[in-house]
Amino acid sequence: MKDIRDVIIIGSGPAGLTAAIYTARANMSPLVIEGEPSSTSDQPGGQLMLTTDVENFPGFPDGIMGPELMSNFRAQASRFGAEFVTAKVTDVDFSERPFTINVGDTSYQAKTAIISTGAQSLMLGLPNEERLIGHGLSTCATCDGFFFRDQEIAVVGGGDSAVEEATFLTRFASKVYLVHRRDELRASKIMCERALENPKIEILWNSQVVEIQGDEKLSGVVLQDTVTEDTRVLDIDGLFIAIGHRPNTDLFKGHLRLKDNGYLETQPNTSYTEVPGVFACGDVQDDYYRQAITAAGSGCMAAIDAERWLEDQNS
Ligand code: NAP
């Protein structure tokens, strides 16, 4: 008979690995299907693998590199017996218990599943972009704004995220260019007013970043006017891309309820999805906080929810 696990965790960012630590310590022998190293959206360790210094994760007063932090999470989960499969889940069946989770031709079965497949920041798709992440290019103002004290930077986007980040970044930067491809912002009126009144923010209307410059570190961008198609170089020390996020939920369409914006729906203040025994945590269900520490916290919630749910089934 096939081995039926107490829990399978899909995804290995801060949420999934925290769930692994907690479920391992609760004797649930978790199997973590951690993703594929070659992929930018599903790589083991999640989004922190694409960052350099992490200075806001509590417990590291001198900061820590993102990949090292995730390697520590993984080692801690392994220490308590979590097992890992380095591959991408290709299909799930949550319609009956035990649940089935397929990785290609290999099928795994589990009494509970914890989903922590994360989200990805939308990117411009330009050469240099991936290489310069953490070297002047960022997708998180809360995380990286501090590194740009008294420097000139730009934010790309015209929605609430971009306008909010541009305003936040004026606490550090000497000048913030907001680069938007149209002549009207998408962001809410009050946010726009705040940005327009801020003397440190200059909005570059009808502008698109068409090239990112820099060898070791980002040094500037080439902007193209979307009306005249004229180009010019903007020398800056930092570039924040704030054009939206995409949760990694393709796998769960038709299996679990998604919110209108594509994120997994969980019951308020819990990690419960609408399928009993299936839990979700981290950025795949969080469209608001999107921080490593909040993801880790929700991974802990999912582990406790799964453990208690399983206990109730067995009693
Ligand atoms: P969004 O509303 O989808 O806005 C994305 C922005 O990026 C748009 O201005 C879009 O331009 C631009 N964009 C998209 N692709 C681009 C590309 N390839 N090149 C250049 N520009 C590009 O995303 P968001 O700002 O992340 O917000 C997501 C949701 O969260 C929204 O519902 C928002 O209201 C909400 N949110 C709320 C708050 C708050 O209330 N405090 C803060 C952040 C986010 P176009 O305008 O031309 O399409």
Short mmCIF file of N, CA and C in Angstrom, two decimals, residues 2 8-11 31-37 42 83-94 99-109 117 251-252:
data_model
loop_
_atom_site.label_atom_id
_atom_site.label_comp_id
_atom_site.label_asym_id
_atom_site.label_seq_id
_atom_site.Cartn_x
_atom_site.Cartn_y
_atom_site.Cartn_z
N LYS A 2 0.36 2.27 -0.65
CA LYS A 2 1.13 3.51 -0.75
C LYS A 2 1.27 4.18 0.63
N ILE A 8 1.78 17.07 3.53
CA ILE A 8 2.69 17.46 2.44
C ILE A 8 2.61 18.98 2.32
N ILE A 9 3.78 19.59 2.24
CA ILE A 9 3.86 21.05 2.12
C ILE A 9 4.34 21.37 0.70
N ILE A 10 3.59 22.20 0.02
CA ILE A 10 3.96 22.56 -1.35
C ILE A 10 4.54 23.97 -1.33
N GLY A 11 5.84 24.09 -1.58
CA GLY A 11 6.50 25.40 -1.58
C GLY A 11 7.43 25.53 -0.38
N LEU A 31 6.59 16.14 4.34
CA LEU A 31 7.34 16.06 3.08
C LEU A 31 7.16 17.42 2.42
N VAL A 32 8.27 18.09 2.10
CA VAL A 32 8.19 19.41 1.46
C VAL A 32 8.54 19.25 -0.01
N ILE A 33 7.61 19.60 -0.87
CA ILE A 33 7.93 19.60 -2.31
C ILE A 33 8.34 21.04 -2.61
N GLU A 34 9.64 21.22 -2.77
CA GLU A 34 10.20 22.57 -2.60
C GLU A 34 10.32 23.42 -3.86
N GLY A 35 10.03 22.86 -5.02
CA GLY A 35 10.16 23.65 -6.24
C GLY A 35 11.41 23.26 -7.00
N GLU A 36 11.62 23.99 -8.08
CA GLU A 36 12.71 23.63 -8.99
C GLU A 36 13.74 24.74 -9.06
N PRO A 37 15.02 24.43 -8.90
CA PRO A 37 16.04 25.47 -8.83
C PRO A 37 16.12 26.35 -10.08
N ASP A 42 9.21 29.45 -8.97
CA ASP A 42 8.97 28.37 -8.01
C ASP A 42 10.26 27.83 -7.42
N GLU A 83 11.40 16.02 5.24
CA GLU A 83 12.03 15.48 4.03
C GLU A 83 11.71 16.41 2.86
N PHE A 84 12.59 16.42 1.88
CA PHE A 84 12.44 17.35 0.76
C PHE A 84 12.44 16.62 -0.57
N VAL A 85 11.60 17.08 -1.48
CA VAL A 85 11.65 16.64 -2.88
C VAL A 85 11.90 17.91 -3.68
N THR A 86 13.00 17.93 -4.44
CA THR A 86 13.32 19.12 -5.22
C THR A 86 12.69 19.00 -6.60
N ALA A 87 11.47 19.43 -6.71
CA ALA A 87 10.73 19.33 -7.97
C ALA A 87 9.49 20.19 -7.86
N LYS A 88 8.83 20.30 -9.00
CA LYS A 88 7.62 21.11 -9.06
C LYS A 88 6.40 20.21 -9.06
N VAL A 89 5.40 20.56 -8.28
CA VAL A 89 4.15 19.80 -8.32
C VAL A 89 3.49 20.05 -9.68
N THR A 90 3.00 18.98 -10.29
CA THR A 90 2.39 19.16 -11.62
C THR A 90 0.86 19.10 -11.57
N ASP A 91 0.33 18.47 -10.50
CA ASP A 91 -1.13 18.32 -10.44
C ASP A 91 -1.55 17.95 -9.01
N VAL A 92 -2.73 18.36 -8.62
CA VAL A 92 -3.22 17.97 -7.30
C VAL A 92 -4.66 17.43 -7.41
N ASP A 93 -5.02 16.59 -6.48
CA ASP A 93 -6.42 16.17 -6.39
C ASP A 93 -6.83 16.27 -4.93
N PHE A 94 -7.64 17.29 -4.64
CA PHE A 94 -8.10 17.49 -3.27
C PHE A 94 -9.57 17.06 -3.14
N PHE A 99 -5.43 13.12 0.12
CA PHE A 99 -5.20 13.97 -1.05
C PHE A 99 -4.06 13.40 -1.89
N THR A 100 -4.13 13.67 -3.19
CA THR A 100 -3.05 13.21 -4.08
C THR A 100 -2.32 14.43 -4.65
N ILE A 101 -1.01 14.34 -4.61
CA ILE A 101 -0.18 15.43 -5.14
C ILE A 101 0.84 14.79 -6.08
N ASN A 102 0.77 15.17 -7.33
CA ASN A 102 1.63 14.54 -8.34
C ASN A 102 2.81 15.40 -8.71
N VAL A 103 3.95 14.74 -8.85
CA VAL A 103 5.15 15.38 -9.40
C VAL A 103 5.51 14.54 -10.62
N GLY A 104 5.07 14.99 -11.78
CA GLY A 104 5.25 14.17 -12.99
C GLY A 104 4.54 12.83 -12.78
N ASP A 105 5.28 11.73 -12.98
CA ASP A 105 4.68 10.39 -12.85
C ASP A 105 4.63 9.90 -11.41
N THR A 106 5.23 10.64 -10.51
CA THR A 106 5.25 10.19 -9.11
C THR A 106 4.08 10.80 -8.35
N SER A 107 3.37 9.93 -7.65
CA SER A 107 2.20 10.36 -6.90
C SER A 107 2.47 10.29 -5.40
N TYR A 108 2.12 11.34 -4.69
CA TYR A 108 2.25 11.32 -3.23
C TYR A 108 0.86 11.46 -2.63
N GLN A 109 0.67 10.85 -1.45
CA GLN A 109 -0.63 10.98 -0.80
C GLN A 109 -0.47 11.50 0.62
N THR A 117 2.98 28.28 -1.99
CA THR A 117 3.70 28.43 -3.27
C THR A 117 4.07 29.88 -3.57
N LEU A 251 -1.81 26.11 -10.37
CA LEU A 251 -1.98 24.70 -10.03
C LEU A 251 -3.32 24.41 -9.33
N PHE A 252 -3.87 25.42 -8.68
CA PHE A 252 -5.02 25.18 -7.80
C PHE A 252 -6.35 25.64 -8.42
#
